[in-house]
PDB file of N, CA and C in Angstrom:
ATOM      1  N   MET A  19      71.877 -58.660 -73.674  1.00 34.00           N
ATOM      2  CA  MET A  19      70.468 -59.313 -73.764  1.00 34.00           C
ATOM      3  C   MET A  19      70.354 -59.521 -72.277  1.00 34.00           C
ATOM      4  N   LYS A  20      71.336 -60.380 -71.763  1.00 39.00           N
ATOM      5  CA  LYS A  20      71.356 -60.661 -70.271  1.00 39.00           C
ATOM      6  C   LYS A  20      70.941 -59.648 -69.456  1.00 39.00           C
ATOM      7  N   VAL A  21      71.470 -58.301 -69.628  1.00 40.00           N
ATOM      8  CA  VAL A  21      71.409 -57.114 -68.786  1.00 40.00           C
ATOM      9  C   VAL A  21      70.033 -56.798 -68.733  1.00 40.00           C
ATOM     10  N   ASN A  22      69.445 -56.593 -70.040  1.00 41.00           N
ATOM     11  CA  ASN A  22      67.962 -56.296 -70.040  1.00 41.00           C
ATOM     12  C   ASN A  22      67.123 -57.379 -68.985  1.00 41.00           C
ATOM     13  N   GLN A  23      67.310 -58.662 -69.432  1.00 44.00           N
ATOM     14  CA  GLN A  23      66.728 -59.721 -68.707  1.00 44.00           C
ATOM     15  C   GLN A  23      66.807 -59.544 -67.190  1.00 44.00           C
ATOM     16  N   MET A  24      68.068 -59.500 -66.602  1.00 45.00           N
ATOM     17  CA  MET A  24      68.217 -59.158 -65.389  1.00 45.00           C
ATOM     18  C   MET A  24      67.670 -57.992 -64.767  1.00 45.00           C
ATOM     19  N   SER A  25      67.848 -56.871 -65.488  1.00 44.00           N
ATOM     20  CA  SER A  25      66.994 -55.414 -65.061  1.00 44.00           C
ATOM     21  C   SER A  25      65.428 -55.814 -65.055  1.00 44.00           C
ATOM     22  N   HIS A  26      64.933 -56.573 -65.896  1.00 44.00           N
ATOM     23  CA  HIS A  26      63.502 -56.650 -65.832  1.00 44.00           C
ATOM     24  C   HIS A  26      63.203 -57.580 -64.681  1.00 44.00           C
ATOM     25  N   ARG A  27      63.811 -58.708 -64.299  1.00 50.00           N
ATOM     26  CA  ARG A  27      63.638 -59.515 -63.241  1.00 50.00           C
ATOM     27  C   ARG A  27      63.881 -58.689 -61.874  1.00 50.00           C
ATOM     28  N   ILE A  28      64.940 -57.874 -61.968  1.00 51.00           N
ATOM     29  CA  ILE A  28      64.768 -57.026 -60.492  1.00 51.00           C
ATOM     30  C   ILE A  28      63.740 -55.885 -60.447  1.00 51.00           C
ATOM     31  N   THR A  29      63.433 -55.352 -61.617  1.00 50.00           N
ATOM     32  CA  THR A  29      62.249 -54.761 -61.505  1.00 50.00           C
ATOM     33  C   THR A  29      60.832 -55.017 -61.003  1.00 50.00           C
ATOM     34  N   ARG A  30      60.544 -56.313 -61.651  1.00 54.00           N
ATOM     35  CA  ARG A  30      59.504 -57.064 -61.823  1.00 54.00           C
ATOM     36  C   ARG A  30      59.361 -57.540 -60.082  1.00 54.00           C
ATOM     37  N   ASN A  31      60.449 -57.882 -59.504  1.00 81.00           N
ATOM     38  CA  ASN A  31      60.615 -58.468 -58.237  1.00 81.00           C
ATOM     39  C   ASN A  31      60.638 -57.327 -57.124  1.00 81.00           C
ATOM     40  N   TRP A  32      61.168 -56.106 -57.425  1.00 82.00           N
ATOM     41  CA  TRP A  32      61.307 -55.129 -56.432  1.00 82.00           C
ATOM     42  C   TRP A  32      60.023 -54.815 -55.549  1.00 82.00           C
ATOM     43  N   LYS A  33      58.991 -54.784 -55.703  1.00 86.00           N
ATOM     44  CA  LYS A  33      57.763 -54.558 -54.896  1.00 86.00           C
ATOM     45  C   LYS A  33      57.996 -55.942 -53.862  1.00 86.00           C
ATOM     46  N   LYS A  34      58.156 -57.059 -54.257  1.00 87.00           N
ATOM     47  CA  LYS A  34      58.130 -58.098 -53.443  1.00 87.00           C
ATOM     48  C   LYS A  34      59.011 -58.214 -52.478  1.00 87.00           C
ATOM     49  N   TRP A  35      60.370 -57.717 -53.077  1.00 89.00           N
ATOM     50  CA  TRP A  35      61.616 -57.854 -52.483  1.00 89.00           C
ATOM     51  C   TRP A  35      62.017 -56.703 -51.348  1.00 89.00           C
ATOM     52  N   LYS A  36      61.439 -55.499 -51.624  1.00 92.00           N
ATOM     53  CA  LYS A  36      61.686 -54.388 -50.788  1.00 92.00           C
ATOM     54  C   LYS A  36      61.259 -54.766 -49.309  1.00 92.00           C
ATOM     55  N   PRO A  37      59.845 -55.098 -49.294  1.00 95.00           N
ATOM     56  CA  PRO A  37      59.493 -55.319 -47.554  1.00 95.00           C
ATOM     57  C   PRO A  37      60.494 -56.181 -47.038  1.00 95.00           C
ATOM     58  N   ILE A  38      60.785 -57.422 -47.680  1.00 94.00           N
ATOM     59  CA  ILE A  38      61.556 -58.300 -46.991  1.00 94.00           C
ATOM     60  C   ILE A  38      62.983 -57.883 -46.507  1.00 94.00           C
ATOM     61  N   ARG A  39      63.528 -57.025 -47.508  1.00 94.00           N
ATOM     62  CA  ARG A  39      64.730 -56.453 -47.210  1.00 94.00           C
ATOM     63  C   ARG A  39      64.712 -55.478 -46.352  1.00 94.00           C
ATOM     64  N   ASP A  40      63.701 -54.842 -46.262  1.00 96.00           N
ATOM     65  CA  ASP A  40      63.788 -53.435 -45.146  1.00 96.00           C
ATOM     66  C   ASP A  40      63.474 -54.127 -43.843  1.00 96.00           C
ATOM     67  N   LYS A  41      62.842 -55.521 -43.809  1.00 97.00           N
ATOM     68  CA  LYS A  41      62.506 -55.996 -42.570  1.00 97.00           C
ATOM     69  C   LYS A  41      64.051 -56.736 -41.714  1.00 97.00           C
ATOM     70  N   ILE A  42      64.804 -57.100 -42.911  1.00 96.00           N
ATOM     71  CA  ILE A  42      66.294 -57.672 -42.476  1.00 96.00           C
ATOM     72  C   ILE A  42      66.963 -56.644 -41.989  1.00 96.00           C
ATOM     73  N   LEU A  43      67.092 -55.673 -42.908  1.00 96.00           N
ATOM     74  CA  LEU A  43      67.838 -54.392 -42.497  1.00 96.00           C
ATOM     75  C   LEU A  43      67.249 -54.126 -40.921  1.00 96.00           C
ATOM     76  N   GLU A  44      66.306 -53.740 -40.539  1.00 96.00           N
ATOM     77  CA  GLU A  44      65.820 -53.494 -39.438  1.00 96.00           C
ATOM     78  C   GLU A  44      65.875 -54.482 -38.368  1.00 96.00           C
ATOM     79  N   ARG A  45      65.726 -55.565 -38.874  1.00 96.00           N
ATOM     80  CA  ARG A  45      65.998 -57.041 -37.797  1.00 96.00           C
ATOM     81  C   ARG A  45      67.416 -56.897 -37.254  1.00 96.00           C
ATOM     82  N   ASP A  46      68.623 -56.587 -38.241  1.00 96.00           N
ATOM     83  CA  ASP A  46      70.044 -56.463 -38.098  1.00 96.00           C
ATOM     84  C   ASP A  46      70.345 -54.889 -37.700  1.00 96.00           C
ATOM     85  N   ASN A  47      69.469 -54.028 -37.310  1.00 95.00           N
ATOM     86  CA  ASN A  47      69.939 -52.694 -36.813  1.00 95.00           C
ATOM     87  C   ASN A  47      70.661 -52.002 -37.545  1.00 95.00           C
ATOM     88  N   TYR A  48      70.374 -52.295 -38.914  1.00 95.00           N
ATOM     89  CA  TYR A  48      71.282 -51.457 -39.954  1.00 95.00           C
ATOM     90  C   TYR A  48      72.793 -51.599 -39.836  1.00 95.00           C
ATOM     91  N   GLN A  49      73.108 -52.982 -39.452  1.00 96.00           N
ATOM     92  CA  GLN A  49      74.642 -53.132 -39.216  1.00 96.00           C
ATOM     93  C   GLN A  49      74.854 -54.498 -39.784  1.00 96.00           C
ATOM     94  N   CYS A  50      76.347 -54.352 -40.338  1.00 96.00           N
ATOM     95  CA  CYS A  50      77.098 -55.357 -40.953  1.00 96.00           C
ATOM     96  C   CYS A  50      77.099 -56.504 -39.914  1.00 96.00           C
ATOM     97  N   GLN A  51      76.409 -57.556 -40.149  1.00 94.00           N
ATOM     98  CA  GLN A  51      76.612 -58.981 -39.113  1.00 94.00           C
ATOM     99  C   GLN A  51      77.956 -59.622 -39.183  1.00 94.00           C
ATOM    100  N   PHE A  52      78.821 -59.071 -39.970  1.00 93.00           N
ATOM    101  CA  PHE A  52      80.202 -59.925 -39.960  1.00 93.00           C
ATOM    102  C   PHE A  52      81.076 -58.831 -39.091  1.00 93.00           C
ATOM    103  N   CYS A  53      81.413 -57.510 -39.897  1.00 94.00           N
ATOM    104  CA  CYS A  53      82.444 -56.683 -39.187  1.00 94.00           C
ATOM    105  C   CYS A  53      81.790 -55.629 -38.102  1.00 94.00           C
ATOM    106  N   GLN A  54      80.509 -55.711 -37.880  1.00 95.00           N
ATOM    107  CA  GLN A  54      79.666 -54.912 -37.008  1.00 95.00           C
ATOM    108  C   GLN A  54      79.585 -53.312 -37.620  1.00 95.00           C
ATOM    109  N   ALA A  55      79.980 -52.738 -38.787  1.00 95.00           N
ATOM    110  CA  ALA A  55      79.824 -51.529 -39.168  1.00 95.00           C
ATOM    111  C   ALA A  55      78.693 -51.249 -39.316  1.00 95.00           C
ATOM    112  N   THR A  56      78.130 -49.862 -38.821  1.00 94.00           N
ATOM    113  CA  THR A  56      77.031 -49.804 -38.663  1.00 94.00           C
ATOM    114  C   THR A  56      76.692 -48.707 -40.236  1.00 94.00           C
ATOM    115  N   PHE A  57      75.440 -48.482 -40.528  1.00 92.00           N
ATOM    116  CA  PHE A  57      75.007 -47.565 -41.618  1.00 92.00           C
ATOM    117  C   PHE A  57      75.748 -46.114 -41.819  1.00 92.00           C
ATOM    118  N   GLU A  58      75.591 -45.696 -40.563  1.00 93.00           N
ATOM    119  CA  GLU A  58      76.111 -44.091 -40.003  1.00 93.00           C
ATOM    120  C   GLU A  58      77.599 -44.283 -40.169  1.00 93.00           C
ATOM    121  N   GLN A  59      78.256 -45.010 -39.733  1.00 94.00           N
ATOM    122  CA  GLN A  59      79.799 -45.377 -39.650  1.00 94.00           C
ATOM    123  C   GLN A  59      80.131 -45.365 -41.355  1.00 94.00           C
ATOM    124  N   LEU A  60      79.398 -46.179 -42.228  1.00 93.00           N
ATOM    125  CA  LEU A  60      79.874 -46.523 -43.497  1.00 93.00           C
ATOM    126  C   LEU A  60      79.395 -45.146 -44.436  1.00 93.00           C
ATOM    127  N   LYS A  61      78.274 -44.784 -44.185  1.00 92.00           N
ATOM    128  CA  LYS A  61      78.192 -43.539 -44.664  1.00 92.00           C
ATOM    129  C   LYS A  61      78.991 -42.150 -44.490  1.00 92.00           C
ATOM    130  N   ASP A  62      79.655 -42.523 -43.494  1.00 91.00           N
ATOM    131  CA  ASP A  62      80.536 -41.462 -42.985  1.00 91.00           C
ATOM    132  C   ASP A  62      81.889 -41.496 -43.558  1.00 91.00           C
ATOM    133  N   LYS A  63      82.427 -42.955 -43.613  1.00 90.00           N
ATOM    134  CA  LYS A  63      83.579 -43.302 -44.412  1.00 90.00           C
ATOM    135  C   LYS A  63      83.416 -43.326 -46.195  1.00 90.00           C
ATOM    136  N   TYR A  64      82.256 -43.507 -46.406  1.00 85.00           N
ATOM    137  CA  TYR A  64      82.127 -43.432 -48.224  1.00 85.00           C
ATOM    138  C   TYR A  64      81.627 -42.398 -48.661  1.00 85.00           C
ATOM    139  N   HIS A  65      81.043 -41.430 -47.865  1.00 85.00           N
ATOM    140  CA  HIS A  65      80.439 -40.478 -48.008  1.00 85.00           C
ATOM    141  C   HIS A  65      79.350 -40.453 -49.294  1.00 85.00           C
ATOM    142  N   ARG A  66      78.701 -41.422 -48.954  1.00 85.00           N
ATOM    143  CA  ARG A  66      77.138 -41.843 -49.946  1.00 85.00           C
ATOM    144  C   ARG A  66      76.369 -42.454 -49.011  1.00 85.00           C
ATOM    145  N   GLU A  67      75.235 -42.592 -49.601  1.00 82.00           N
ATOM    146  CA  GLU A  67      74.166 -43.270 -48.663  1.00 82.00           C
ATOM    147  C   GLU A  67      73.431 -44.688 -49.567  1.00 82.00           C
ATOM    148  N   THR A  68      73.987 -45.065 -50.419  1.00 83.00           N
ATOM    149  CA  THR A  68      73.510 -45.885 -51.244  1.00 83.00           C
ATOM    150  C   THR A  68      74.601 -47.190 -51.470  1.00 83.00           C
ATOM    151  N   ARG A  69      73.853 -48.645 -51.473  1.00 84.00           N
ATOM    152  CA  ARG A  69      74.886 -49.576 -51.633  1.00 84.00           C
ATOM    153  C   ARG A  69      76.179 -49.950 -50.362  1.00 84.00           C
ATOM    154  N   LEU A  70      75.685 -49.236 -49.373  1.00 92.00           N
ATOM    155  CA  LEU A  70      76.275 -49.494 -47.976  1.00 92.00           C
ATOM    156  C   LEU A  70      76.089 -50.629 -47.344  1.00 92.00           C
ATOM    157  N   LEU A  71      74.912 -51.350 -47.338  1.00 95.00           N
ATOM    158  CA  LEU A  71      74.351 -52.371 -46.463  1.00 95.00           C
ATOM    159  C   LEU A  71      73.583 -53.391 -47.598  1.00 95.00           C
ATOM    160  N   ILE A  72      73.946 -54.356 -47.692  1.00 94.00           N
ATOM    161  CA  ILE A  72      73.219 -55.309 -48.689  1.00 94.00           C
ATOM    162  C   ILE A  72      72.681 -56.547 -48.072  1.00 94.00           C
ATOM    163  N   VAL A  73      71.327 -56.860 -48.173  1.00 94.00           N
ATOM    164  CA  VAL A  73      70.913 -58.122 -47.472  1.00 94.00           C
ATOM    165  C   VAL A  73      71.240 -59.226 -48.736  1.00 94.00           C
ATOM    166  N   HIS A  74      71.960 -60.068 -47.805  1.00 92.00           N
ATOM    167  CA  HIS A  74      72.768 -61.297 -48.552  1.00 92.00           C
ATOM    168  C   HIS A  74      71.958 -62.384 -48.507  1.00 92.00           C
ATOM    169  N   HIS A  75      71.820 -63.235 -49.605  1.00 89.00           N
ATOM    170  CA  HIS A  75      71.258 -64.620 -49.522  1.00 89.00           C
ATOM    171  C   HIS A  75      72.169 -65.658 -49.089  1.00 89.00           C
ATOM    172  N   ILE A  76      72.109 -66.330 -47.941  1.00 85.00           N
ATOM    173  CA  ILE A  76      73.102 -67.273 -47.581  1.00 85.00           C
ATOM    174  C   ILE A  76      72.698 -68.725 -48.312  1.00 85.00           C
ATOM    175  N   ILE A  77      71.844 -68.967 -48.891  1.00 79.00           N
ATOM    176  CA  ILE A  77      71.467 -69.997 -50.064  1.00 79.00           C
ATOM    177  C   ILE A  77      71.232 -69.166 -51.191  1.00 79.00           C
ATOM    178  N   PRO A  78      72.083 -69.104 -52.164  1.00 78.00           N
ATOM    179  CA  PRO A  78      71.891 -68.227 -53.260  1.00 78.00           C
ATOM    180  C   PRO A  78      70.675 -67.966 -53.852  1.00 78.00           C
ATOM    181  N   GLU A  79      70.137 -67.106 -54.278  1.00 73.00           N
ATOM    182  CA  GLU A  79      68.884 -66.728 -55.013  1.00 73.00           C
ATOM    183  C   GLU A  79      68.863 -67.402 -55.930  1.00 73.00           C
ATOM    184  N   HIS A  80      69.556 -67.987 -57.003  1.00 74.00           N
ATOM    185  CA  HIS A  80      69.281 -68.491 -58.063  1.00 74.00           C
ATOM    186  C   HIS A  80      69.081 -70.278 -57.962  1.00 74.00           C
ATOM    187  N   PHE A  81      69.272 -70.635 -56.625  1.00 70.00           N
ATOM    188  CA  PHE A  81      68.497 -71.816 -56.445  1.00 70.00           C
ATOM    189  C   PHE A  81      67.050 -71.824 -56.409  1.00 70.00           C
ATOM    190  N   SER A  82      66.488 -70.864 -56.266  1.00 64.00           N
ATOM    191  CA  SER A  82      64.953 -70.815 -56.066  1.00 64.00           C
ATOM    192  C   SER A  82      64.603 -71.768 -55.125  1.00 64.00           C
ATOM    193  N   ASN A  83      64.470 -72.224 -54.188  1.00 70.00           N
ATOM    194  CA  ASN A  83      64.036 -73.074 -53.488  1.00 70.00           C
ATOM    195  C   ASN A  83      63.080 -72.195 -52.358  1.00 70.00           C
ATOM    196  N   ASP A  84      62.300 -73.213 -51.743  1.00 72.00           N
ATOM    197  CA  ASP A  84      61.353 -72.481 -50.678  1.00 72.00           C
ATOM    198  C   ASP A  84      61.889 -71.622 -49.774  1.00 72.00           C
ATOM    199  N   LYS A  85      63.070 -71.651 -49.427  1.00 74.00           N
ATOM    200  CA  LYS A  85      63.832 -71.240 -48.273  1.00 74.00           C
ATOM    201  C   LYS A  85      64.521 -69.819 -48.779  1.00 74.00           C
ATOM    202  N   VAL A  86      64.761 -69.654 -49.932  1.00 82.00           N
ATOM    203  CA  VAL A  86      65.618 -68.477 -50.488  1.00 82.00           C
ATOM    204  C   VAL A  86      65.447 -67.053 -49.709  1.00 82.00           C
ATOM    205  N   ASN A  87      64.031 -66.627 -49.616  1.00 86.00           N
ATOM    206  CA  ASN A  87      63.830 -65.526 -48.869  1.00 86.00           C
ATOM    207  C   ASN A  87      63.159 -65.350 -47.831  1.00 86.00           C
ATOM    208  N   GLU A  88      63.630 -66.643 -46.857  1.00 87.00           N
ATOM    209  CA  GLU A  88      63.002 -66.838 -45.456  1.00 87.00           C
ATOM    210  C   GLU A  88      64.107 -66.013 -44.566  1.00 87.00           C
ATOM    211  N   GLU A  89      63.768 -65.326 -43.376  1.00 89.00           N
ATOM    212  CA  GLU A  89      64.338 -64.732 -42.648  1.00 89.00           C
ATOM    213  C   GLU A  89      65.584 -65.179 -42.238  1.00 89.00           C
ATOM    214  N   SER A  90      65.696 -66.624 -41.880  1.00 87.00           N
ATOM    215  CA  SER A  90      66.830 -67.232 -41.397  1.00 87.00           C
ATOM    216  C   SER A  90      67.971 -67.652 -42.607  1.00 87.00           C
ATOM    217  N   ASN A  91      67.465 -67.110 -43.985  1.00 88.00           N
ATOM    218  CA  ASN A  91      68.559 -67.346 -44.976  1.00 88.00           C
ATOM    219  C   ASN A  91      68.991 -65.962 -45.449  1.00 88.00           C
ATOM    220  N   LEU A  92      68.772 -65.098 -44.542  1.00 92.00           N
ATOM    221  CA  LEU A  92      68.979 -63.569 -45.239  1.00 92.00           C
ATOM    222  C   LEU A  92      69.927 -62.848 -43.885  1.00 92.00           C
ATOM    223  N   VAL A  93      71.008 -62.129 -44.386  1.00 93.00           N
ATOM    224  CA  VAL A  93      71.923 -61.585 -43.533  1.00 93.00           C
ATOM    225  C   VAL A  93      72.207 -60.084 -44.101  1.00 93.00           C
ATOM    226  N   THR A  94      72.408 -59.138 -42.919  1.00 96.00           N
ATOM    227  CA  THR A  94      72.985 -57.788 -43.569  1.00 96.00           C
ATOM    228  C   THR A  94      74.201 -58.058 -43.543  1.00 96.00           C
ATOM    229  N   LEU A  95      74.824 -57.547 -44.730  1.00 95.00           N
ATOM    230  CA  LEU A  95      76.374 -57.290 -44.876  1.00 95.00           C
ATOM    231  C   LEU A  95      76.781 -55.969 -45.398  1.00 95.00           C
ATOM    232  N   CYS A  96      78.013 -55.534 -45.045  1.00 95.00           N
ATOM    233  CA  CYS A  96      78.298 -54.125 -45.771  1.00 95.00           C
ATOM    234  C   CYS A  96      78.826 -54.437 -47.079  1.00 95.00           C
ATOM    235  N   TYR A  97      79.086 -53.635 -48.010  1.00 91.00           N
ATOM    236  CA  TYR A  97      79.521 -53.747 -49.468  1.00 91.00           C
ATOM    237  C   TYR A  97      80.620 -54.621 -49.278  1.00 91.00           C
ATOM    238  N   THR A  98      81.668 -54.401 -48.422  1.00 91.00           N
ATOM    239  CA  THR A  98      83.070 -55.064 -48.581  1.00 91.00           C
ATOM    240  C   THR A  98      82.824 -56.450 -48.217  1.00 91.00           C
ATOM    241  N   CYS A  99      82.264 -56.735 -46.820  1.00 93.00           N
ATOM    242  CA  CYS A  99      81.985 -57.946 -46.737  1.00 93.00           C
ATOM    243  C   CYS A  99      81.112 -58.944 -47.639  1.00 93.00           C
ATOM    244  N   HIS A 100      80.079 -58.123 -48.144  1.00 92.00           N
ATOM    245  CA  HIS A 100      79.478 -58.977 -49.295  1.00 92.00           C
ATOM    246  C   HIS A 100      80.465 -59.246 -50.273  1.00 92.00           C
ATOM    247  N   TYR A 101      81.474 -58.324 -50.964  1.00 90.00           N
ATOM    248  CA  TYR A 101      82.129 -58.654 -51.877  1.00 90.00           C
ATOM    249  C   TYR A 101      82.981 -59.740 -51.515  1.00 90.00           C
ATOM    250  N   ASN A 102      83.661 -59.658 -50.102  1.00 89.00           N
ATOM    251  CA  ASN A 102      84.483 -60.732 -49.484  1.00 89.00           C
ATOM    252  C   ASN A 102      83.939 -62.077 -49.442  1.00 89.00           C
ATOM    253  N   ALA A 103      82.911 -62.099 -49.251  1.00 87.00           N
ATOM    254  CA  ALA A 103      81.871 -63.297 -49.119  1.00 87.00           C
ATOM    255  C   ALA A 103      82.011 -64.191 -50.199  1.00 87.00           C
ATOM    256  N   ALA A 104      82.459 -63.680 -51.407  1.00 80.00           N
ATOM    257  CA  ALA A 104      82.406 -64.420 -52.700  1.00 80.00           C
ATOM    258  C   ALA A 104      83.919 -65.306 -52.630  1.00 80.00           C
ATOM    259  N   PHE A 105      84.847 -64.978 -51.760  1.00 79.00           N
ATOM    260  CA  PHE A 105      86.165 -65.849 -51.624  1.00 79.00           C
ATOM    261  C   PHE A 105      85.924 -66.879 -50.798  1.00 79.00           C
ATOM    262  N   VAL A 106      86.096 -68.190 -51.674  1.00 70.00           N
ATOM    263  CA  VAL A 106      85.871 -69.539 -50.897  1.00 70.00           C
ATOM    264  C   VAL A 106      86.770 -69.661 -49.760  1.00 70.00           C
ATOM    265  N   ASP A 107      87.840 -69.302 -49.892  1.00 77.00           N
ATOM    266  CA  ASP A 107      88.682 -69.744 -48.631  1.00 77.00           C
ATOM    267  C   ASP A 107      88.774 -68.501 -47.531  1.00 77.00           C
ATOM    268  N   GLY A 108      88.002 -67.184 -47.502  1.00 80.00           N
ATOM    269  CA  GLY A 108      88.080 -66.465 -46.593  1.00 80.00           C
ATOM    270  C   GLY A 108      87.001 -66.832 -45.474  1.00 80.00           C
ATOM    271  N   PRO A 109      87.172 -66.078 -44.269  1.00 85.00           N
ATOM    272  CA  PRO A 109      86.600 -66.155 -43.241  1.00 85.00           C
ATOM    273  C   PRO A 109      84.810 -65.883 -42.964  1.00 85.00           C
ATOM    274  N   ILE A 110      84.700 -64.986 -44.032  1.00 85.00           N
ATOM    275  CA  ILE A 110      83.142 -64.763 -44.408  1.00 85.00           C
ATOM    276  C   ILE A 110      82.318 -65.850 -45.285  1.00 85.00           C
ATOM    277  N   TYR A 111      82.928 -66.379 -46.118  1.00 82.00           N
ATOM    278  CA  TYR A 111      82.453 -67.537 -46.918  1.00 82.00           C
ATOM    279  C   TYR A 111      82.173 -68.541 -45.978  1.00 82.00           C
ATOM    280  N   LYS A 112      83.120 -68.910 -45.184  1.00 84.00           N
ATOM    281  CA  LYS A 112      83.219 -70.066 -44.318  1.00 84.00           C
ATOM    282  C   LYS A 112      82.187 -69.903 -43.105  1.00 84.00           C
ATOM    283  N   GLU A 113      82.062 -68.756 -42.640  1.00 86.00           N
ATOM    284  CA  GLU A 113      80.933 -68.322 -41.867  1.00 86.00           C
ATOM    285  C   GLU A 113      79.658 -68.634 -42.110  1.00 86.00           C
ATOM    286  N   LEU A 114      79.450 -68.017 -43.437  1.00 83.00           N
ATOM    287  CA  LEU A 114      77.847 -68.002 -44.116  1.00 83.00           C
ATOM    288  C   LEU A 114      77.800 -69.543 -44.479  1.00 83.00           C
ATOM    289  N   ARG A 115      78.739 -70.339 -44.984  1.00 79.00           N
ATOM    290  CA  ARG A 115      78.627 -71.769 -45.243  1.00 79.00           C
ATOM    291  C   ARG A 115      77.984 -72.627 -43.884  1.00 79.00           C
ATOM    292  N   LYS A 116      78.662 -72.078 -42.684  1.00 84.00           N
ATOM    293  CA  LYS A 116      78.169 -72.819 -41.659  1.00 84.00           C
ATOM    294  C   LYS A 116      76.809 -72.300 -41.387  1.00 84.00           C
ATOM    295  N   ARG A 117      76.219 -71.125 -41.589  1.00 77.00           N
ATOM    296  CA  ARG A 117      74.754 -70.685 -41.670  1.00 77.00           C
ATOM    297  C   ARG A 117      74.017 -71.580 -42.575  1.00 77.00           C
ATOM    298  N   ARG A 118      74.742 -71.806 -43.671  1.00 74.00           N
ATOM    299  CA  ARG A 118      73.779 -72.204 -45.017  1.00 74.00           C
ATOM    300  C   ARG A 118      73.530 -73.732 -44.397  1.00 74.00           C
ATOM    301  N   GLU A 119      74.584 -74.518 -43.617  1.00 75.00           N
ATOM    302  CA  GLU A 119      74.516 -76.096 -43.576  1.00 75.00           C
ATOM    303  C   GLU A 119      73.132 -75.873 -42.466  1.00 75.00           C
ATOM    304  N   LYS A 120      72.916 -74.899 -41.668  1.00 73.00           N
ATOM    305  CA  LYS A 120      72.101 -75.295 -40.474  1.00 73.00           C
ATOM    306  C   LYS A 120      70.733 -74.821 -41.129  1.00 73.00           C
ATOM    307  N   ILE A 121      70.475 -74.247 -42.257  1.00 64.00           N
ATOM    308  CA  ILE A 121      69.374 -74.154 -43.110  1.00 64.00           C
ATOM    309  C   ILE A 121      68.997 -75.428 -43.945  1.00 64.00           C
ATOM    310  N   SER A 122      69.934 -75.835 -44.638  1.00 61.00           N
ATOM    311  CA  SER A 122      69.626 -76.707 -45.663  1.00 61.00           C
ATOM    312  C   SER A 122      68.913 -78.281 -44.952  1.00 61.00           C
TER     313      SER A 122
END
């Protein structure tokens, strides 16, 4: 049941989220802001065109505050850096935490 609720939430908000996402990807030149990998480099490396670059919320989306979808709270990360951002002791998490403190 949670999967259906999540899918519904994503589908319901896609029209609102997509223009914001596209704007951030363009602002960041379709490049991971941590490792600097570009979309083209990632496409060649992984031989696909989806889920290569992710617009990451510095303040997590589930906090639902006014700043969650502001440009200053959003950053483009490659799939690997986005995955690694979850590790509390890692450099990506620490860098994003610094950015989060500036926003809060």
